[in-house]
Short mmCIF file of C-alpha atoms in Angstrom, two decimals:
data_model
loop_
_atom_site.label_atom_id
_atom_site.label_comp_id
_atom_site.label_asym_id
_atom_site.label_seq_id
_atom_site.Cartn_x
_atom_site.Cartn_y
_atom_site.Cartn_z
CA MET A 1 -17.87 1.20 15.90
CA THR A 2 -17.69 -2.51 15.26
CA SER A 3 -15.22 -4.07 12.85
CA PHE A 4 -18.08 -5.11 10.56
CA CYS A 5 -19.44 -1.57 10.37
CA LEU A 6 -16.03 -0.20 9.55
CA LYS A 7 -15.58 -2.71 6.71
CA VAL A 8 -19.01 -1.87 5.30
CA ASP A 9 -18.21 1.84 5.48
CA LEU A 10 -14.90 1.37 3.67
CA LEU A 11 -16.51 -0.83 1.02
CA PHE A 12 -19.30 1.61 0.22
CA SER A 13 -16.92 4.56 0.33
CA ALA A 14 -14.68 2.85 -2.23
CA LEU A 15 -17.66 1.87 -4.40
CA GLY A 16 -19.01 5.41 -4.27
CA ARG A 17 -15.70 6.91 -5.34
CA TRP A 18 -15.28 4.31 -8.09
CA PHE A 19 -18.77 4.99 -9.45
CA LEU A 20 -18.19 8.72 -9.31
CA ALA A 21 -14.89 8.32 -11.17
CA ILE A 22 -16.42 6.27 -14.01
CA SER A 23 -19.65 8.24 -14.24
CA MET A 24 -18.12 11.72 -14.19
CA PRO A 25 -14.68 11.46 -15.82
CA ASP A 26 -15.04 14.86 -17.47
CA GLY A 27 -17.34 16.51 -14.99
CA ALA A 28 -21.06 17.12 -15.37
CA SER A 29 -21.08 16.48 -19.13
CA SER A 30 -20.71 12.71 -18.66
CA PRO A 31 -23.58 10.30 -19.42
CA PHE A 32 -24.52 9.89 -15.75
CA GLY A 33 -23.81 13.46 -14.75
CA LEU A 34 -25.76 14.67 -11.75
CA ASP A 35 -27.62 11.36 -11.44
CA GLY A 36 -24.34 9.67 -10.58
CA LEU A 37 -23.56 12.34 -8.02
CA CYS A 38 -27.03 11.96 -6.50
CA LEU A 39 -26.57 8.19 -6.28
CA VAL A 40 -23.24 8.54 -4.49
CA THR A 41 -24.72 11.13 -2.14
CA SER A 42 -27.67 8.87 -1.30
CA ILE A 43 -25.28 5.98 -0.63
CA GLU A 44 -23.27 8.17 1.72
CA LEU A 45 -26.42 9.33 3.52
CA HIS A 46 -27.55 5.74 3.88
CA LEU A 47 -24.16 4.80 5.29
CA THR A 48 -24.31 7.63 7.79
CA LEU A 49 -27.60 6.22 9.09
CA VAL A 50 -26.21 2.68 9.20
CA LEU A 51 -23.07 3.78 11.01
CA SER A 52 -25.02 5.83 13.53
CA TRP A 53 -27.01 2.67 14.26
CA CYS A 54 -23.80 0.68 14.67
#
């Protein structure tokens, strides 16, 4: 894995966790709820594809 790919992975991982933390502070009853979880999951799936390409 290249250095660039690793930095991108770390960045998106941090962003995903941050978004999950602000969108689901009290679990599924938050404003974003499952939509936030789906967004984070899609970001992670996208990253997996990018990293497999790298």
